[in-house]
Amino acid sequence: MNERIVLITGASSGVGRDAAESIAARGYTVYAASRNTSAAYGERIRPLKMDVTSPDSIRSALDVVDSEFPGCGLYALIHNAGTVVPGPLECLDENLFSRHFQVNVMGVHSLTRAALRMLRKGNGRIIMIGSINGRIAKPYIGAYSASKFALRAMADAWRMELEQWNIHVSMIEPGSIKTPLWGKARIEMQGLIETLDDAGRENYLSSIETVMKAAEKREGRGLPAARVVKSVIRALESDRPKASYLIGASAVIQTCLASVLPRSLLNRLIISQFGLSGKRYDS
Ligand SMILES: NC(=O)c1ccc[n+]([C@@H]2O[C@H](COP(=O)([O-])OP(=O)(O)OC[C@H]3O[C@@H](n4cnc5c(N)ncnc54)[C@H](OP(=O)(O)O)[C@@H]3O)[C@@H](O)[C@H]2O)c1
């Protein structure tokens, strides 16, 4: 059987959903994995139930692919599922902090390990959706940034370890994208505010509100998901896929600034971009 099978995680919305549709339209058979499989997809897309934080769920999902296309293997594995729970680091308890790592880092590790046999079989490649926040940390999304930094480190290590089997590992590193992610993040932030004690409210409430307003403005200027999908397809089809695809002018500018500015000045710029200058930071 000569099927080119692509498995993409987090395909129920945003970038993952657009990517699944665009990749299927190019003739691939796409397994669209997510926890919620109620989304209606076009032809050549097979919804696949998978929670990337559960090794059992990962195993069952891969068994489905293997049984529907026995011996075919995977042409590509696209790690796109991601989560963000914004909030000052002091206000994130261990559960909220580690949720980023369970989905954005450990989920990628577990699924990659479990899929390697199929990737070797299909001469496959791996694509990971990182973020500019995995190169430059931001306040009030520190846990998310930390997880995307970790993902970037892991992508580099996987790339070097898997080179001997010709399994390429590419990272897509976009700036802000217009997707439901930040709407979900706002709901999480609202939930977090409700759990703050008196000291938490006194220390952070006004800053959180300022940051949320600044984030809403930035969100409106986010990249269309299609722009990110274009690079995913490049990484999928190129004979020599790049290690990293930095997407959008904002991501490129931030990376350039980070390479030339002293860290203290870069931090100041980011603080002011988040609407936080003039607060206690300047005293
Ligand atoms: N939006 C941005 O500004 C931006 C910028 C840079 C990078 N990114 C990255 O782009 C990727 C896609 O995000 P998006 O913006 O398209 O957000 P999105 O619309 O919220 O999509 C996130 C996807 O992840 C899935 N997901 C979450 N937890 C999961 C779990 N435990 N197991 C399996 N799937 C899970 C969600 O599906 P279910 O809830 O149905 O499982 C959903 O399909 C993420 O890795 C994100 O970090 C986004």
CSV table of C-alpha atoms and ligand atoms in Angstrom, one decimal:
chain,number,residue,atom,x,y,z
A,1,MET,CA,0.0,0.0,0.0
A,2,ASN,CA,1.5,3.4,-1.0
A,3,GLU,CA,-0.5,5.7,1.4
A,4,ARG,CA,1.4,8.7,2.7
A,5,ILE,CA,0.1,8.9,6.3
A,6,VAL,CA,0.4,12.0,8.4
A,7,LEU,CA,-0.6,12.1,12.0
A,8,ILE,CA,-1.2,15.6,13.5
A,9,THR,CA,-2.0,16.2,17.1
A,10,GLY,CA,-4.3,19.0,18.4
A,11,ALA,CA,-6.2,18.9,15.1
A,12,SER,CA,-9.6,19.9,16.6
A,13,SER,CA,-9.0,23.6,16.2
A,14,GLY,CA,-6.7,26.4,15.2
A,15,VAL,CA,-3.4,25.6,13.4
A,16,GLY,CA,-3.9,21.9,13.7
A,17,ARG,CA,-7.3,21.9,12.1
A,18,ASP,CA,-6.2,24.1,9.2
A,19,ALA,CA,-3.1,22.0,8.7
A,20,ALA,CA,-5.1,18.8,8.6
A,21,GLU,CA,-7.4,20.2,5.9
A,22,SER,CA,-4.5,21.6,3.8
A,23,ILE,CA,-2.4,18.5,4.1
A,24,ALA,CA,-5.3,16.2,3.2
A,25,ALA,CA,-6.0,18.4,0.2
A,26,ARG,CA,-2.5,17.6,-1.1
A,27,GLY,CA,-3.3,13.9,-1.2
A,28,TYR,CA,-2.1,12.6,2.1
A,29,THR,CA,-4.1,10.5,4.4
A,30,VAL,CA,-4.4,12.5,7.6
A,31,TYR,CA,-5.1,11.3,11.1
A,32,ALA,CA,-6.4,14.3,13.0
A,33,ALA,CA,-5.8,13.6,16.7
A,34,SER,CA,-7.2,15.4,19.6
A,35,ARG,CA,-9.1,14.7,22.8
A,36,ASN,CA,-12.3,16.0,21.3
A,37,THR,CA,-13.1,14.2,18.1
A,38,SER,CA,-16.5,15.8,17.3
A,39,ALA,CA,-15.1,18.2,14.7
A,40,ALA,CA,-16.3,17.5,11.1
A,41,TYR,CA,-13.5,17.2,8.6
A,42,GLY,CA,-13.2,16.9,4.9
A,43,GLU,CA,-12.3,13.9,2.9
A,44,ARG,CA,-9.1,11.9,3.6
A,45,ILE,CA,-9.1,13.0,7.2
A,46,ARG,CA,-9.7,10.4,9.9
A,47,PRO,CA,-10.4,11.7,13.4
A,48,LEU,CA,-8.4,10.0,16.1
A,49,LYS,CA,-9.0,10.2,19.8
A,50,MET,CA,-5.8,10.9,21.6
A,51,ASP,CA,-4.8,12.6,24.8
A,52,VAL,CA,-1.1,13.3,24.5
A,53,THR,CA,-0.7,13.2,28.3
A,54,SER,CA,-1.8,9.6,28.5
A,55,PRO,CA,0.6,6.8,27.3
A,56,ASP,CA,-2.4,4.4,27.1
A,57,SER,CA,-4.3,6.8,24.9
A,58,ILE,CA,-1.3,7.3,22.6
A,59,ARG,CA,-0.8,3.6,22.3
A,60,SER,CA,-4.4,2.9,21.4
A,61,ALA,CA,-4.4,5.7,18.8
A,62,LEU,CA,-1.3,4.4,17.1
A,63,ASP,CA,-2.8,0.9,17.1
A,64,VAL,CA,-5.7,2.3,15.2
A,65,VAL,CA,-3.4,3.7,12.5
A,66,ASP,CA,-1.4,0.5,12.4
A,67,SER,CA,-4.5,-1.7,12.0
A,68,GLU,CA,-6.1,0.5,9.3
A,69,PHE,CA,-2.9,0.8,7.3
A,70,PRO,CA,-0.8,-2.3,8.3
A,71,GLY,CA,2.9,-2.0,7.5
A,72,CYS,CA,2.6,1.5,6.0
A,73,GLY,CA,4.2,3.4,8.8
A,74,LEU,CA,4.1,7.1,9.2
A,75,TYR,CA,5.2,9.6,6.5
A,76,ALA,CA,5.1,12.4,9.1
A,77,LEU,CA,4.2,13.1,12.7
A,78,ILE,CA,3.2,16.7,13.5
A,79,HIS,CA,3.3,17.6,17.1
A,80,ASN,CA,0.9,20.6,17.3
A,81,ALA,CA,-1.2,20.0,20.5
A,82,GLY,CA,-0.5,22.8,22.9
A,83,THR,CA,-1.9,24.5,25.9
A,84,VAL,CA,-1.4,27.8,27.8
A,85,VAL,CA,-2.5,28.8,31.3
A,86,PRO,CA,-1.4,32.4,31.6
A,87,GLY,CA,-0.7,34.0,35.0
A,88,PRO,CA,2.2,35.3,37.1
A,89,LEU,CA,4.5,32.5,38.1
A,90,GLU,CA,3.8,33.2,41.8
A,91,CYS,CA,0.1,32.5,41.2
A,92,LEU,CA,0.5,29.2,39.3
A,93,ASP,CA,0.3,26.2,41.5
A,94,GLU,CA,2.2,23.0,40.7
A,95,ASN,CA,-0.7,21.5,38.8
A,96,LEU,CA,-1.2,24.5,36.5
A,97,PHE,CA,2.6,24.9,35.9
A,98,SER,CA,3.1,21.3,35.1
A,99,ARG,CA,0.1,21.0,32.8
A,100,HIS,CA,2.2,23.0,30.2
A,101,PHE,CA,5.0,20.4,30.5
A,102,GLN,CA,2.6,17.4,30.4
A,103,VAL,CA,1.1,18.6,27.1
A,104,ASN,CA,3.7,20.7,25.4
A,105,VAL,CA,6.8,18.7,26.3
A,106,MET,CA,6.2,15.2,27.8
A,107,GLY,CA,3.3,14.6,25.4
A,108,VAL,CA,5.7,15.2,22.5
A,109,HIS,CA,8.3,12.9,24.1
A,110,SER,CA,5.9,10.1,24.8
A,111,LEU,CA,4.3,10.2,21.3
A,112,THR,CA,7.6,10.4,19.5
A,113,ARG,CA,8.9,7.4,21.4
A,114,ALA,CA,5.8,5.4,20.7
A,115,ALA,CA,5.7,6.4,17.0
A,116,LEU,CA,9.3,5.8,16.1
A,117,ARG,CA,8.8,2.2,14.9
A,118,MET,CA,6.1,3.5,12.5
A,119,LEU,CA,8.3,6.5,11.5
A,120,ARG,CA,11.2,4.2,10.6
A,121,LYS,CA,8.9,2.0,8.6
A,122,GLY,CA,7.5,5.0,6.6
A,123,ASN,CA,10.8,6.9,6.2
A,124,GLY,CA,9.0,9.6,8.1
A,125,ARG,CA,9.8,12.9,9.5
A,126,ILE,CA,8.8,14.9,12.6
A,127,ILE,CA,7.5,18.5,12.8
A,128,MET,CA,7.0,20.3,16.1
A,129,ILE,CA,5.1,23.5,16.6
A,130,GLY,CA,7.1,25.6,18.9
A,131,SER,CA,6.7,29.3,19.4
A,132,ILE,CA,8.8,32.5,19.5
A,133,ASN,CA,8.0,32.2,23.3
A,134,GLY,CA,10.4,29.2,23.2
A,135,ARG,CA,13.2,31.7,22.3
A,136,ILE,CA,12.2,34.8,24.2
A,137,ALA,CA,10.4,34.5,27.5
A,138,LYS,CA,7.5,36.7,28.4
A,139,PRO,CA,5.9,37.7,31.7
A,140,TYR,CA,2.6,36.2,32.7
A,141,ILE,CA,3.1,33.3,30.3
A,142,GLY,CA,6.3,32.2,31.9
A,143,ALA,CA,5.2,28.6,32.3
A,144,TYR,CA,4.2,28.4,28.6
A,145,SER,CA,7.5,30.0,27.6
A,146,ALA,CA,9.5,27.5,29.8
A,147,SER,CA,7.7,24.6,28.2
A,148,LYS,CA,8.4,25.9,24.6
A,149,PHE,CA,12.1,26.5,25.5
A,150,ALA,CA,12.2,22.9,26.7
A,151,LEU,CA,10.5,21.7,23.5
A,152,ARG,CA,13.1,23.5,21.4
A,153,ALA,CA,15.9,21.8,23.4
A,154,MET,CA,14.2,18.4,23.0
A,155,ALA,CA,13.7,19.0,19.2
A,156,ASP,CA,17.5,19.7,18.9
A,157,ALA,CA,18.3,16.5,20.8
A,158,TRP,CA,15.8,14.3,18.8
A,159,ARG,CA,17.2,15.8,15.5
A,160,MET,CA,20.8,14.7,16.4
A,161,GLU,CA,19.8,11.3,17.7
A,162,LEU,CA,17.5,10.4,14.8
A,163,GLU,CA,19.7,11.7,12.0
A,164,GLN,CA,21.3,8.2,11.6
A,165,TRP,CA,17.9,6.9,10.4
A,166,ASN,CA,17.3,10.0,8.2
A,167,ILE,CA,14.4,11.0,10.3
A,168,HIS,CA,14.3,14.8,10.1
A,169,VAL,CA,13.1,16.9,12.9
A,170,SER,CA,11.8,20.5,12.1
A,171,MET,CA,10.5,23.1,14.4
A,172,ILE,CA,8.0,25.7,13.4
A,173,GLU,CA,8.4,28.8,15.5
A,174,PRO,CA,5.6,31.4,14.9
A,175,GLY,CA,4.9,34.7,16.6
A,176,SER,CA,1.3,35.3,17.7
A,177,ILE,CA,-1.4,33.5,15.6
A,178,LYS,CA,-5.1,34.2,15.4
A,179,THR,CA,-6.5,31.0,16.8
A,180,PRO,CA,-8.9,30.0,19.7
A,181,LEU,CA,-5.7,29.4,21.9
A,182,TRP,CA,-5.7,32.9,23.4
A,183,GLY,CA,-9.5,32.9,24.0
A,184,LYS,CA,-9.1,29.7,25.9
A,185,ALA,CA,-6.1,31.3,27.8
A,186,ARG,CA,-8.3,34.3,28.8
A,187,ILE,CA,-10.9,31.9,30.3
A,188,GLU,CA,-8.0,30.1,32.2
A,189,MET,CA,-6.8,33.5,33.4
A,190,GLN,CA,-10.3,34.5,34.6
A,191,GLY,CA,-10.5,31.2,36.5
A,192,LEU,CA,-7.1,31.9,38.0
A,193,ILE,CA,-8.2,35.4,39.2
A,194,GLU,CA,-11.1,33.7,41.0
A,195,THR,CA,-8.6,31.6,43.0
A,196,LEU,CA,-6.4,34.4,44.1
A,197,ASP,CA,-6.2,35.1,47.8
A,198,ASP,CA,-6.2,38.7,49.2
A,199,ALA,CA,-2.4,39.1,48.8
A,200,GLY,CA,-2.5,37.7,45.3
A,201,ARG,CA,-5.2,40.2,44.3
A,202,GLU,CA,-3.3,43.0,45.8
A,203,ASN,CA,-0.1,42.1,44.2
A,204,TYR,CA,-1.2,41.1,40.8
A,205,LEU,CA,-4.8,41.9,39.9
A,206,SER,CA,-4.2,45.3,38.2
A,207,SER,CA,-1.2,44.0,36.3
A,208,ILE,CA,-3.1,40.9,35.1
A,209,GLU,CA,-5.9,43.2,33.8
A,210,THR,CA,-3.3,45.4,32.1
A,211,VAL,CA,-1.6,42.4,30.5
A,212,MET,CA,-4.9,40.9,29.3
A,213,LYS,CA,-5.8,44.2,27.6
A,214,ALA,CA,-2.4,44.4,25.9
A,215,ALA,CA,-2.7,40.8,24.9
A,216,GLU,CA,-6.1,41.4,23.3
A,217,LYS,CA,-4.6,44.2,21.2
A,218,ARG,CA,-1.7,42.0,20.0
A,219,GLU,CA,-4.0,39.1,19.3
A,220,GLY,CA,-5.8,41.2,16.7
A,221,ARG,CA,-2.5,41.6,14.9
A,222,GLY,CA,-1.7,37.8,15.0
A,223,LEU,CA,-0.8,35.8,11.9
A,224,PRO,CA,-3.4,33.8,10.1
A,225,ALA,CA,-3.1,30.1,10.8
A,226,ALA,CA,-2.7,29.6,7.0
A,227,ARG,CA,0.6,31.4,7.1
A,228,VAL,CA,1.9,28.8,9.7
A,229,VAL,CA,0.4,25.9,7.7
A,230,LYS,CA,2.4,27.0,4.7
A,231,SER,CA,5.6,26.5,6.6
A,232,VAL,CA,4.4,23.1,8.0
A,233,ILE,CA,3.8,22.0,4.4
A,234,ARG,CA,7.3,23.2,3.4
A,235,ALA,CA,8.8,21.2,6.3
A,236,LEU,CA,6.6,18.2,5.2
A,237,GLU,CA,7.6,18.3,1.5
A,238,SER,CA,11.1,19.7,1.3
A,239,ASP,CA,13.9,17.4,0.3
A,240,ARG,CA,16.0,19.2,2.8
A,241,PRO,CA,13.7,20.3,5.6
A,242,LYS,CA,15.2,23.1,7.8
A,243,ALA,CA,15.8,22.6,11.5
A,244,SER,CA,13.7,25.7,12.2
A,245,TYR,CA,11.1,27.8,10.4
A,246,LEU,CA,10.7,31.2,12.2
A,247,ILE,CA,7.3,32.6,11.1
A,248,GLY,CA,6.2,36.2,10.9
A,249,ALA,CA,7.9,39.6,11.0
A,250,SER,CA,7.4,39.9,14.8
A,251,ALA,CA,9.2,36.6,15.5
A,252,VAL,CA,12.1,37.6,13.2
A,253,ILE,CA,12.4,41.1,14.8
A,254,GLN,CA,12.2,39.7,18.3
A,255,THR,CA,14.9,37.1,17.5
A,256,CYS,CA,17.2,39.8,16.0
A,257,LEU,CA,16.7,42.1,19.0
A,258,ALA,CA,17.4,39.3,21.4
A,259,SER,CA,20.7,38.5,19.6
A,260,VAL,CA,22.0,42.1,19.9
A,261,LEU,CA,20.4,43.7,23.0
A,262,PRO,CA,21.6,43.2,26.5
A,263,ARG,CA,19.1,40.9,28.4
A,264,SER,CA,18.2,43.8,30.8
A,265,LEU,CA,17.2,46.1,27.9
A,266,LEU,CA,15.3,43.3,26.1
A,267,ASN,CA,13.4,42.6,29.3
A,268,ARG,CA,12.5,46.3,29.6
A,269,LEU,CA,11.2,46.4,26.1
A,270,ILE,CA,9.0,43.4,26.7
A,271,ILE,CA,7.7,44.8,30.0
A,272,SER,CA,6.6,47.9,28.2
A,273,GLN,CA,5.1,45.9,25.3
A,274,PHE,CA,3.0,44.1,27.9
A,275,GLY,CA,1.8,47.5,29.3
A,276,LEU,CA,3.6,46.9,32.5
A,277,SER,CA,6.0,49.9,32.5
A,278,GLY,CA,5.1,52.6,34.9
A,279,LYS,CA,4.0,50.1,37.5
A,280,ARG,CA,6.1,48.9,40.4
A,281,TYR,CA,8.7,47.7,37.9
A,282,ASP,CA,9.9,51.3,37.5
A,283,SER,CA,10.1,52.2,41.1
B,1,LIG,N1,-2.0,30.8,18.8
B,1,LIG,C1,-0.7,31.4,18.9
B,1,LIG,O1,-0.6,32.6,19.0
B,1,LIG,C2,0.5,30.4,18.9
B,1,LIG,C3,1.7,31.0,18.6
B,1,LIG,C4,2.8,30.2,18.5
B,1,LIG,C5,2.7,28.8,18.7
B,1,LIG,N2,1.5,28.3,18.9
B,1,LIG,C6,1.4,26.8,19.1
B,1,LIG,O2,0.6,26.3,18.0
B,1,LIG,C7,0.0,25.1,18.4
B,1,LIG,C8,-1.5,25.0,18.1
B,1,LIG,O3,-2.1,26.0,18.9
B,1,LIG,P1,-3.4,26.8,18.4
B,1,LIG,O4,-3.0,28.3,18.5
B,1,LIG,O5,-3.9,26.3,17.1
B,1,LIG,O6,-4.4,26.6,19.6
B,1,LIG,P2,-5.8,25.8,19.7
B,1,LIG,O7,-6.7,26.2,18.7
B,1,LIG,O8,-6.2,26.0,21.1
B,1,LIG,O9,-5.4,24.3,19.5
B,1,LIG,C9,-4.7,23.5,20.4
B,1,LIG,C10,-5.0,22.1,20.2
B,1,LIG,O10,-4.4,21.3,21.1
B,1,LIG,C11,-5.2,20.2,21.5
B,1,LIG,N3,-4.9,19.7,22.9
B,1,LIG,C12,-4.8,20.4,24.0
B,1,LIG,N4,-4.5,19.6,25.0
B,1,LIG,C13,-4.3,18.4,24.5
B,1,LIG,C14,-4.1,17.1,25.0
B,1,LIG,N5,-3.8,16.8,26.3
B,1,LIG,N6,-4.0,16.0,24.1
B,1,LIG,C15,-4.3,16.2,22.8
B,1,LIG,N7,-4.6,17.4,22.3
B,1,LIG,C16,-4.6,18.4,23.1
B,1,LIG,C17,-6.6,20.9,21.5
B,1,LIG,O11,-7.6,19.9,21.3
B,1,LIG,P3,-8.5,19.2,22.3
B,1,LIG,O12,-8.7,20.2,23.4
B,1,LIG,O13,-9.7,18.8,21.6
B,1,LIG,O14,-7.8,18.0,22.8
B,1,LIG,C18,-6.5,21.7,20.3
B,1,LIG,O15,-6.9,21.0,19.1
B,1,LIG,C19,0.3,24.9,19.9
B,1,LIG,O16,1.4,24.1,20.1
B,1,LIG,C20,0.7,26.4,20.3
B,1,LIG,O17,1.5,26.4,21.5
B,1,LIG,C21,0.3,29.1,19.0
